[in-house]
XYZ file of C-alpha atoms in Angstrom:
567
model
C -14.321 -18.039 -1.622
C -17.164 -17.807 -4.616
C -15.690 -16.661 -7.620
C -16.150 -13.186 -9.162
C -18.187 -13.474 -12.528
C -18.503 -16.656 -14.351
C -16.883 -16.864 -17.502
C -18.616 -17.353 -20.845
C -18.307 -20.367 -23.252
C -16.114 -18.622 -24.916
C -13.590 -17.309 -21.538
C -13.499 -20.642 -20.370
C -10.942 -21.706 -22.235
C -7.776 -21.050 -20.062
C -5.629 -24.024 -21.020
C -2.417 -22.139 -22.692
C -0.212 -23.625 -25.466
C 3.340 -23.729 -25.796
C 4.977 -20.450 -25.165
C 5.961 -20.025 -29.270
C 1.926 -20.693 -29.967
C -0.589 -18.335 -29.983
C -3.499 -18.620 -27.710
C -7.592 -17.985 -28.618
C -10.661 -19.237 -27.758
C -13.207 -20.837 -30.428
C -14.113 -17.826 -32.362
C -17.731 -16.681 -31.603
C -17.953 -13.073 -33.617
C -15.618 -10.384 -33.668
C -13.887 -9.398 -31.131
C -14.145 -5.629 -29.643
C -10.801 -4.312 -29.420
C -7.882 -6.082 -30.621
C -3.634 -4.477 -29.469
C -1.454 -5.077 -32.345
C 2.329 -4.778 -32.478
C 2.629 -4.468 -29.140
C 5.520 -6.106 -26.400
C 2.987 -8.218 -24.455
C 4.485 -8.878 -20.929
C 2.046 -11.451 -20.254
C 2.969 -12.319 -16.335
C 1.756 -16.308 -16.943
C 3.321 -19.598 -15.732
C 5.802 -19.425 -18.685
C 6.468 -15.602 -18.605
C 5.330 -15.533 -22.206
C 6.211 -12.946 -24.408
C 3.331 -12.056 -27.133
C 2.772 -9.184 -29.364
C -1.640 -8.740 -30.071
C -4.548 -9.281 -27.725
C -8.108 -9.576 -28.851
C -10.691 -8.982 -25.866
C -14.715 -9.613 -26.688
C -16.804 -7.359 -24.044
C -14.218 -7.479 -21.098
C -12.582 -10.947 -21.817
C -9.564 -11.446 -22.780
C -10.185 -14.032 -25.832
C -6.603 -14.211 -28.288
C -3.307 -14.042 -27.134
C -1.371 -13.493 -30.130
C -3.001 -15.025 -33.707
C -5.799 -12.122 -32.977
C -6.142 -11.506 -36.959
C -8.897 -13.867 -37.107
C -11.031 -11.355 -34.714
C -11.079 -8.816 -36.785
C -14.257 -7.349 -38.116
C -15.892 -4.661 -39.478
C -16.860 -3.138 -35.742
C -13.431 -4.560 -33.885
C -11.352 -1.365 -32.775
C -7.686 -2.073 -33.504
C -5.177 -0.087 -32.128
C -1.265 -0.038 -32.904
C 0.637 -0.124 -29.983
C 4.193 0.481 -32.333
C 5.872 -1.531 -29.921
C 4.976 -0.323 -26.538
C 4.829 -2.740 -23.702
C 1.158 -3.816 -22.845
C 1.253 -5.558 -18.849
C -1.655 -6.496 -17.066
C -3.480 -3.821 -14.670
C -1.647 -2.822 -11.987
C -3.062 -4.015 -8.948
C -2.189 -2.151 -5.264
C -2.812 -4.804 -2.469
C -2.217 -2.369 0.438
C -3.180 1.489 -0.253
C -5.382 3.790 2.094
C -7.321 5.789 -0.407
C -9.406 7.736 2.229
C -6.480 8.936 3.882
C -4.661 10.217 1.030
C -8.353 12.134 -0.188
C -8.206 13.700 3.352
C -4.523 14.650 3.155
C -5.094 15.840 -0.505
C -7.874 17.965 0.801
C -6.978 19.594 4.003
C -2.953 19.788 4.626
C -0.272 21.813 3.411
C 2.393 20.330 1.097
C 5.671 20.622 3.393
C 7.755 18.000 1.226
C 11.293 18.510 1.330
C 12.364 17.582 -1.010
C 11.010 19.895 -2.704
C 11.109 22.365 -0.049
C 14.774 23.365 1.384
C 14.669 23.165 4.838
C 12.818 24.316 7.817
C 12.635 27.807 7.194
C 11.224 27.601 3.639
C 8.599 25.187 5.632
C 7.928 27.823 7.666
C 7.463 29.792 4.618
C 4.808 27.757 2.944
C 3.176 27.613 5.959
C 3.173 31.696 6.322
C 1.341 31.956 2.927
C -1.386 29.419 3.514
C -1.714 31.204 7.004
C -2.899 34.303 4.970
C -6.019 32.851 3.282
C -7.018 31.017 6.873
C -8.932 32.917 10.185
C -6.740 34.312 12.945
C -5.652 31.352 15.610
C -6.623 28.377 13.017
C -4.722 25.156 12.837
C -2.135 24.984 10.346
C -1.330 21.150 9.255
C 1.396 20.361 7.093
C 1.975 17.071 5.683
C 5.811 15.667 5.180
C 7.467 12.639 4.230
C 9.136 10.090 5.853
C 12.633 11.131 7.574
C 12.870 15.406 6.089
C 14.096 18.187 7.762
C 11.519 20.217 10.193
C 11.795 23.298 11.548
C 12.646 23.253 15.279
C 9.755 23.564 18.195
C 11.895 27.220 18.832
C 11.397 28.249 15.173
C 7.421 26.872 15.348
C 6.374 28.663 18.480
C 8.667 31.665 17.317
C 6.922 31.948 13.644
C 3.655 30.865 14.983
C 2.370 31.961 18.347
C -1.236 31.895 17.997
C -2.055 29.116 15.648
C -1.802 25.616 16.677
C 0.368 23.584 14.635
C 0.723 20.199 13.472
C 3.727 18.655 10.786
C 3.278 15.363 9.780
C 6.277 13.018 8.887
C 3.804 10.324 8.339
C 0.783 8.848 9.523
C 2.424 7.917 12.692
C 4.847 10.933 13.951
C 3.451 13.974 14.216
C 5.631 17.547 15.693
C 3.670 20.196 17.096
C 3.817 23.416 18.465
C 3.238 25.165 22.198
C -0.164 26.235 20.722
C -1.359 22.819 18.983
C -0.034 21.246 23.136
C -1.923 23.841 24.760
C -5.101 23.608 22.681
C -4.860 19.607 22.931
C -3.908 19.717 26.543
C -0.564 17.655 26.125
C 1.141 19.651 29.383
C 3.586 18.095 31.893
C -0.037 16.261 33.785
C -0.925 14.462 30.614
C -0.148 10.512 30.582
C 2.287 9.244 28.792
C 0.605 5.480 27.013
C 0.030 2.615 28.966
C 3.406 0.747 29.198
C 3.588 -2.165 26.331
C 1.091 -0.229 23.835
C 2.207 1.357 20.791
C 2.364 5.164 21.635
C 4.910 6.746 22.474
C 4.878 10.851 23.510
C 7.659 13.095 23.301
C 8.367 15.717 25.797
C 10.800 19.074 25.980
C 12.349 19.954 29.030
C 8.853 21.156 30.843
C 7.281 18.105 30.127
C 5.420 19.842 27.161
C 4.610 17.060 24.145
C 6.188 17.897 21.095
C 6.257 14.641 18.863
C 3.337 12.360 19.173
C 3.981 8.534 17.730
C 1.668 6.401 17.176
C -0.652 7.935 19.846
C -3.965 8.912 19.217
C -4.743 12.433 20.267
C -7.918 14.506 20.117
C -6.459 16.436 17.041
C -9.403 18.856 15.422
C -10.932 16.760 12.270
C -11.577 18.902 9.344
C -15.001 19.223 8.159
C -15.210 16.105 4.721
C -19.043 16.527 3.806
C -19.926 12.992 2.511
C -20.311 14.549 -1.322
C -16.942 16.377 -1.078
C -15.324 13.287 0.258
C -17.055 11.023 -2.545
C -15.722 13.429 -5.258
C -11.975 13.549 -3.106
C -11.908 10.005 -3.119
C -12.684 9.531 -7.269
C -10.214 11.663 -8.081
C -7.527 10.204 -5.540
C -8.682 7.089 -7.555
C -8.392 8.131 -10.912
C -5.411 10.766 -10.615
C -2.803 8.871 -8.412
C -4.041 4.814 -9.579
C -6.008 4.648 -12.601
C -4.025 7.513 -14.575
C -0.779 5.411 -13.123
C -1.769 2.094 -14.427
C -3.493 0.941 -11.555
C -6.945 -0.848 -12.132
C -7.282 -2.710 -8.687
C -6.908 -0.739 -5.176
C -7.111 -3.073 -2.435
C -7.776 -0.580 0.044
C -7.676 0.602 3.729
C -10.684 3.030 4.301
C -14.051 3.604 6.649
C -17.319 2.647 6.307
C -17.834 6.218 4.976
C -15.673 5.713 1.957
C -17.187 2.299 1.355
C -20.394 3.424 0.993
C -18.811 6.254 -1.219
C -17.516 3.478 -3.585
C -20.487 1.965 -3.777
C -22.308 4.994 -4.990
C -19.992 5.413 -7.458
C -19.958 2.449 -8.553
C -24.247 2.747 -9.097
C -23.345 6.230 -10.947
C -20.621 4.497 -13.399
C -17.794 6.601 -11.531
C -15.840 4.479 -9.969
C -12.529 4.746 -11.411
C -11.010 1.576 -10.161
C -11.789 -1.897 -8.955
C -11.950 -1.863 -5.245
C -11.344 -4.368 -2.796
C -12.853 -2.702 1.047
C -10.721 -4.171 3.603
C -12.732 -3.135 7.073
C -10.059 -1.980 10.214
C -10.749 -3.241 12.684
C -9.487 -1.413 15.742
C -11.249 -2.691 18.710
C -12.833 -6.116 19.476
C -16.304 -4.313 19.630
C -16.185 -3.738 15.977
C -15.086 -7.183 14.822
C -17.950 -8.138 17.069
C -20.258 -6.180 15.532
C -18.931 -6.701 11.814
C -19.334 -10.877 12.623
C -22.752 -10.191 13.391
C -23.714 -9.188 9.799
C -22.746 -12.553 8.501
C -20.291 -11.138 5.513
C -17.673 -12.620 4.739
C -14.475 -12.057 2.639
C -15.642 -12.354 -1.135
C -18.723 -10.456 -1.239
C -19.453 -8.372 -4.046
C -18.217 -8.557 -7.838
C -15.463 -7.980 -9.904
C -15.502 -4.249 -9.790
C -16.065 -3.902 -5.861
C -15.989 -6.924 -3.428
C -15.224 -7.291 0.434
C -11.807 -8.007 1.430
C -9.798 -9.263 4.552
C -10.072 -7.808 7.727
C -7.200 -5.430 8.990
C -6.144 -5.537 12.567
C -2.808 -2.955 13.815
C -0.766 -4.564 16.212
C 2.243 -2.822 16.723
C 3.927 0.475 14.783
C 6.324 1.135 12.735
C 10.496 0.379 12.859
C 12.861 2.335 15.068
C 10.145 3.650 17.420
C 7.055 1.658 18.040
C 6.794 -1.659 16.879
C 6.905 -4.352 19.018
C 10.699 -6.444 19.069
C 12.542 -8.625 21.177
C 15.381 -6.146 21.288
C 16.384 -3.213 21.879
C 15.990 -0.671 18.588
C 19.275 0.608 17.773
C 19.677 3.954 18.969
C 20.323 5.458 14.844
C 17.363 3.398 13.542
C 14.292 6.167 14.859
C 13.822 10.081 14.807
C 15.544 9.806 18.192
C 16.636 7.274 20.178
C 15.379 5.877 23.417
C 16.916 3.504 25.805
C 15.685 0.066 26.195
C 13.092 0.798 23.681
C 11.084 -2.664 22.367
C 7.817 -1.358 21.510
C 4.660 -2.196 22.226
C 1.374 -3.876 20.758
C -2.567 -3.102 20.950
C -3.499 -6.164 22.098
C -2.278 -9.336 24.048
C -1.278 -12.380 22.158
C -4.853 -14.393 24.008
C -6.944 -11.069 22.798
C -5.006 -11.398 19.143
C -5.958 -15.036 18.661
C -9.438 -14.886 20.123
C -9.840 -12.264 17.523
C -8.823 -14.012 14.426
C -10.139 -17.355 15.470
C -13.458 -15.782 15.461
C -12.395 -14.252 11.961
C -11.996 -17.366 10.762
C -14.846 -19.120 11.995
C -16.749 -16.688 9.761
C -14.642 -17.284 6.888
C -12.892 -13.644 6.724
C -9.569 -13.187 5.176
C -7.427 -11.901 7.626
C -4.228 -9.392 7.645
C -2.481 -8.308 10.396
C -0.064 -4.981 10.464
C 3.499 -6.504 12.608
C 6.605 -4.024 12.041
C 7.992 -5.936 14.784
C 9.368 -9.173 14.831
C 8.072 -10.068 17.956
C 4.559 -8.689 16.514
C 4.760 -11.283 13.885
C 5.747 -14.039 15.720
C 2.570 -13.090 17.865
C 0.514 -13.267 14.772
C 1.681 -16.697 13.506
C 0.779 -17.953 17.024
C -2.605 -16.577 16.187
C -2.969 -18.060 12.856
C -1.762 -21.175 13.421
C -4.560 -21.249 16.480
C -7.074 -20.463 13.948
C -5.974 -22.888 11.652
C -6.435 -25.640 14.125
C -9.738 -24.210 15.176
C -11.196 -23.973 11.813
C -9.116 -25.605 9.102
C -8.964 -23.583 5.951
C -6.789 -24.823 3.677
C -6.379 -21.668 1.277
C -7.017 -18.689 3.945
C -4.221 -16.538 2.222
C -3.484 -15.226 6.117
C -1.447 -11.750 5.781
C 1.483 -10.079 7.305
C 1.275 -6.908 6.625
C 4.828 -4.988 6.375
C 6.769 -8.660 6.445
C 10.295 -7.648 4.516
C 11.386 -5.198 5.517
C 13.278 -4.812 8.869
C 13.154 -8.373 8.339
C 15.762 -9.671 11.344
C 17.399 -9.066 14.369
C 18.649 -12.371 15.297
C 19.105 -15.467 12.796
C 17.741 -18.330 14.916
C 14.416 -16.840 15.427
C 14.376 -15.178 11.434
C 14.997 -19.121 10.545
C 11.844 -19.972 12.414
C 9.717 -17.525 11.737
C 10.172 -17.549 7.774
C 10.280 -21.625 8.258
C 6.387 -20.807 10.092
C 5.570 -18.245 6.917
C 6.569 -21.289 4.261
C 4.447 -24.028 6.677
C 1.448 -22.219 7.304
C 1.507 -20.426 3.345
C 1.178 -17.147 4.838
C 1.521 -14.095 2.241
C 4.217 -11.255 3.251
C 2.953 -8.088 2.425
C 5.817 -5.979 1.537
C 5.917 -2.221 0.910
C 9.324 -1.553 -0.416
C 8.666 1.933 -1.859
C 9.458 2.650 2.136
C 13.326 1.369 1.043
C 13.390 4.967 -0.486
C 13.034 6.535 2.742
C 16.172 4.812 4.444
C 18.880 7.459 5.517
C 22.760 6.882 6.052
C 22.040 6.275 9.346
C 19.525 3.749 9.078
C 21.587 1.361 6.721
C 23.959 1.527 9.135
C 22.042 -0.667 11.405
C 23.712 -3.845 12.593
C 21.964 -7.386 12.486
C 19.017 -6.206 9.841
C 17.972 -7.397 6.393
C 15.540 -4.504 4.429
C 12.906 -5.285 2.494
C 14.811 -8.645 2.342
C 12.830 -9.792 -1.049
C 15.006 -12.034 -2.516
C 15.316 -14.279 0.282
C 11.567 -14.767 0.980
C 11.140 -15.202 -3.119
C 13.697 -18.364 -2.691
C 12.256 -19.754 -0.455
C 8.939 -19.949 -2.394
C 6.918 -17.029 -1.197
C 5.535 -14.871 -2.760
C 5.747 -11.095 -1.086
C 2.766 -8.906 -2.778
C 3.217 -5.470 -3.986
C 1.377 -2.269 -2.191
C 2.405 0.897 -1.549
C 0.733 1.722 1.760
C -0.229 5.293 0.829
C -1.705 7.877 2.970
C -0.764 10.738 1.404
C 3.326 11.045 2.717
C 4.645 9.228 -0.321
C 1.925 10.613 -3.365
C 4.353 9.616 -5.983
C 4.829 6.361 -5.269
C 0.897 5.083 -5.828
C 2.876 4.616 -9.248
C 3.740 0.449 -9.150
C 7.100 1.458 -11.242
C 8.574 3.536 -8.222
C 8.402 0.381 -6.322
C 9.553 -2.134 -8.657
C 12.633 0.358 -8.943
C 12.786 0.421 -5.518
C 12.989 -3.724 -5.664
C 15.277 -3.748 -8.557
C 17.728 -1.289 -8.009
C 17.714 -1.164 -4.092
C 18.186 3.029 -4.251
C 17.280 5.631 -1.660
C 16.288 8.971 -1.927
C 19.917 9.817 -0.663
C 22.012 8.323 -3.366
C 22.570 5.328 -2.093
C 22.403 1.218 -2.696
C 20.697 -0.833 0.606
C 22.220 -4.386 0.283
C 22.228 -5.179 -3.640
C 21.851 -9.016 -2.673
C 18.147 -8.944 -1.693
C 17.249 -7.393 -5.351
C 14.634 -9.132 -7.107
C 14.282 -9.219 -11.263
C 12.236 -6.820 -13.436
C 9.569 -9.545 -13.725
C 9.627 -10.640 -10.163
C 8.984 -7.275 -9.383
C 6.070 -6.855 -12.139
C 4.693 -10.078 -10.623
C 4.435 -8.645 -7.035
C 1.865 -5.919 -8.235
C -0.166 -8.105 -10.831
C -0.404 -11.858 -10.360
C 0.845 -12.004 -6.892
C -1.365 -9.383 -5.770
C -3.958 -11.010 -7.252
C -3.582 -13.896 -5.343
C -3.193 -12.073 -2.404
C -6.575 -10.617 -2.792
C -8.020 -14.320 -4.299
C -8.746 -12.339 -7.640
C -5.676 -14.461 -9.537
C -9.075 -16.603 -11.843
C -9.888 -12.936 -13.164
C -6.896 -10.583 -13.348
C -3.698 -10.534 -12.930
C -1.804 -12.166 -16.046
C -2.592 -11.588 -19.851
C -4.759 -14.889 -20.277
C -7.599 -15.962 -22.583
C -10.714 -15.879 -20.369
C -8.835 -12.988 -18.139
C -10.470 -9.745 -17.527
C -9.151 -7.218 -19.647
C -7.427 -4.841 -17.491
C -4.264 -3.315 -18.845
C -1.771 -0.791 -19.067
C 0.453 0.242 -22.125
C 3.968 1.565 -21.095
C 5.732 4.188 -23.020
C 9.269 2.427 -21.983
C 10.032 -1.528 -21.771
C 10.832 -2.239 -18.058
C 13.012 -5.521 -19.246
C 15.235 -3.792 -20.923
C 15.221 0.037 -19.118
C 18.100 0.785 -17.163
C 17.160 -0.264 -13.437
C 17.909 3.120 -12.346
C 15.295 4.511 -14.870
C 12.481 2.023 -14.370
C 9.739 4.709 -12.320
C 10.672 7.364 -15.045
C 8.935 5.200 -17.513
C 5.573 6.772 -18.594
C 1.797 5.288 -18.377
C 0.279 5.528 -22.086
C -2.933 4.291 -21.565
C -5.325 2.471 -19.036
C -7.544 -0.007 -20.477
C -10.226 -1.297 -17.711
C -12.825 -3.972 -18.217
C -12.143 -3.946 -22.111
C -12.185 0.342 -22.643
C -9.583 2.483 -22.037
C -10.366 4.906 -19.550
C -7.156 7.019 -19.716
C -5.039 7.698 -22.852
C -1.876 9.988 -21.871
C -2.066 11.377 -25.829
C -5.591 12.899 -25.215
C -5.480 13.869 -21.934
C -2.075 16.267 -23.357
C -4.450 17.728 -26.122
């Protein structure tokens, strides 16, 4: 893996002091902006506490004894104690799905919304400004209320309609089944894949997991979707402290990137993470001879992303049964399914690695991720690659379901130093029901950080969580172990504050091999930060996502300042 740009004379020095010692480079001018009397949460090996930063161009150059870069042109700005932390950085988002849901659906959120009928409501009022018989799409969040199909096809006999839980369950009405077809005659998946259909009493779909469906696309003219996807950028990461999106998208929002990037919009650093959803494609992507590392430090290529099962309680692929409270509804016998075969999955990422790609694979399931770790390991031994940072995407969470194969599998994870990629804002999602589930450890954090790994923070976004793009929501989430329902989910696989911070700076970082450039509060460190109006180490856990973002400082400028943008 090249590294990103190379550091001056002066950035080179990265060789800290003891923690009571301030840290600085050989002075070589003045420096350009310089953070006094701040709490510097500096995220390095020692955990460091500091209090001023000095940054030349976008270089971190003093940590602490910064008075000696102060010159007649150095901007100094006093922080009056607010917590600086390094730049947020978001290892798993989907930023072109959230521009699209931002864009074309109907908030149906409930909470905020009551129940079904004031969904049905919100619907009935964007239904006014829309032509007669056009599809209504309303986008949810994980485990609310719905209307019923009755109340649907009562309210809505003509229009096609489509409510969205998520990404992956979708409910729809007698018009949306008739205009897609989805009558008693249409198949149900292939037996062992990841879709699953559900049918009422006539054999009529009404839910639709993890299946995909010939659902209408809504027109996204490349400019509008450019424009969609800076502001999804700037609004939901940048203005939340977020300066690195390691994201999920198309081609079509890569190149988008790009020419923002060439215009001096991009908002955020971006790391483009191709899907890869049939073997054509990885084919045809291994044929270009790029590799993972491509780029520079304010858009580079990333890992490739293969799906190979769903998501808990109805799709992903496990050795047993799914407990009949732990999905939407329950079916008998249910244990998944996955896109591909374990010899397709490793002839896959072999080839991945043979052309030096990053790799990250999406396994809900535990029998999905033992899959995977056959495939790695395979790899490995094909082409031996002693730092490939391998992925599991979604590892912690619905962790177990018997302890002699968790023991192996996590014993596998340690050997073969693969990363679990953990998404514990989902921990908010988890009903009364669901925690109820026998023989199951969620988002089990604490035990993978014991054992020496080192889960990285993302917040898998495609529009059905918007708050959470904030980092603080999850490290909450982590910390405090709370639910949108009131309650605690097993208080002894809570992680620290700064564990927490760690998983969405330097442990990200090294999930996405930036760790040389960002992630900690180092001399010789990009300056990325953000300035918190609350100090997470000593907030009340319950409190920690209420805490405001001040400012975002990117590359050495701030590029949002809460203060001005209020005036």
């Amino acid at each position: 893996m090249r590294e990103l740009k190379p550091l001056s004379a002066v950035a080179a020095v990265m060789v800290l002091g003891a923690s009571a010692q301030a840290q600085t480079a050989p002075r070589h001018g003045s420096a350009d902006l310089v953070l006094v009397n701040a709490k510097v949460i500096t995220v390095d090996a020692k955990e460091r506490i500091a209090h001023s930063v000095a940054v030349l161009g976008n270089r971190i150059v003093a940590v602490d004894g910064t008075d000696e870069w102060v010159g007649p042109t150095t901007r100094v700005i006093d922080l009056k104690g607010r917590t600086l932390l390094p730049g947020f950085i978001d290892a798993h988002s989907h930023v072109e799905g959230m521009a699209d849901v931002q864009a074309h659906t109907i908030d149906i959120q409930a909470p905020p919304l009551k129940d079904g009928k004031a969904i049905i409501a919100r619907l009935k009022e964007a239904q006014k400004a829309l032509p007669p018989r056009a599809w209504l799409r309303g986008n949810g969040t994980y485990n609310q209320v719905m209307p019923t199909r009755e109340e649907l096809d009562e309210a809505f006999p003509d229009n096609p309609v489509r409510l969205d839980w998520s990404a992956h369950d979708n409910l729809i009405n007698h018009a949306a089944a008739v205009a897609l077809k989805l009558d008693r005659t249409f198949p149900d998946p292939p037996k062992g894949s990841t879709g699953r259909l559900e049918r009422n009493k006539d054999g009529e779909v009404t839910i639709i997991r993890d299946y995909k469906v010939d659902f209408p696309v809504d027109a996204f003219p490349y400019a509008e979707k450019k424009e969609a996807l800076r502001k999804v950028l700037r609004d939901f990461y940048l203005h939340r402290g977020v300066t690195t999106v390691s994201d999920l998208s198309t081609a079509d929002a890569y190149r988008a990137y790009q020419d923002l990037k060439d215009a001096g919009q991009l908002p955020t650093r971006v790391r483009m993470n191709p899907f890869i959803r049939q073997p054509a494609q990885l084919d045809a992507l291994l044929t270009t001879g790029m590799r993972t590392g491509l780029g520079d430090d304010m858009l580079m290529v990333g890992a490739v992303k293969i799906i190979l099962d769903g998501v808990w309680g109805t799709t992903a692929a496990v050795y047993k049964p799914f407990w009949n409270g732990s999905g939407t509804t329950f079916i008998p016998n249910n244990i998944g399914g996955t896109s591909r075969s374990q010899e397709q999955l490793t002839r896959e990422i072999v080839a991945a690695h043979g052309a030096g790609w990053q790799v990250e694979i999406h396994a809900n399931g535990d029998r999905a991720q033992d899959m995977t770790l056959n495939a790695y390991e395979a790899a490995q031994k094909a082409y031996p690659r002693p730092d490939a940072r391998d992925r599991i995407e979604h590892f912690a969470h619905f962790l177990v379901q018997d302890e002699a194969r968790t023991e192996e599998r996590l014993r596998r994870m340690v050997a073969d130093r693969i990363i679990p990629s953990a998404q514990v804002a989902f921990l908010w999602r988890l009903t009364d029901t669901n925690i109820r589930e026998p023989g199951i450890q969620f988002f089990a954090l604490r035990r993978l950080i014991d054992l020496g790994l080192h889960p990285t923070g993302g917040v898998d976004n495609i529009g059905t969580q918007p708050f959470a793009t904030y980092p603080m929501f999850s490290i909450q989430r982590a910390v405090a172990r709370d639910t949108k329902y009131g309650r605690i989910v097993q208080p002894e696989q809570a992680i620290t504050v700064m564990e927490a911070i760690k998983m969405f700076t330097i442990w990200a970082a090294e999930a996405n091999f930036l760790e040389k450039s960002l992630g900690s509060i180092e001399i010789g460190k990009i300056a990325d930060f953000v300035v918190l109006g609350g100090d997470p180490l000593t907030t009340p856990k319950t409190k920690l996502s209420e805490i405001p973002v001040e400012m975002t400082i990117l590359d050495g400028k701030i590029q949002y300042d809460r203060a001005e943008a209020a005036r």
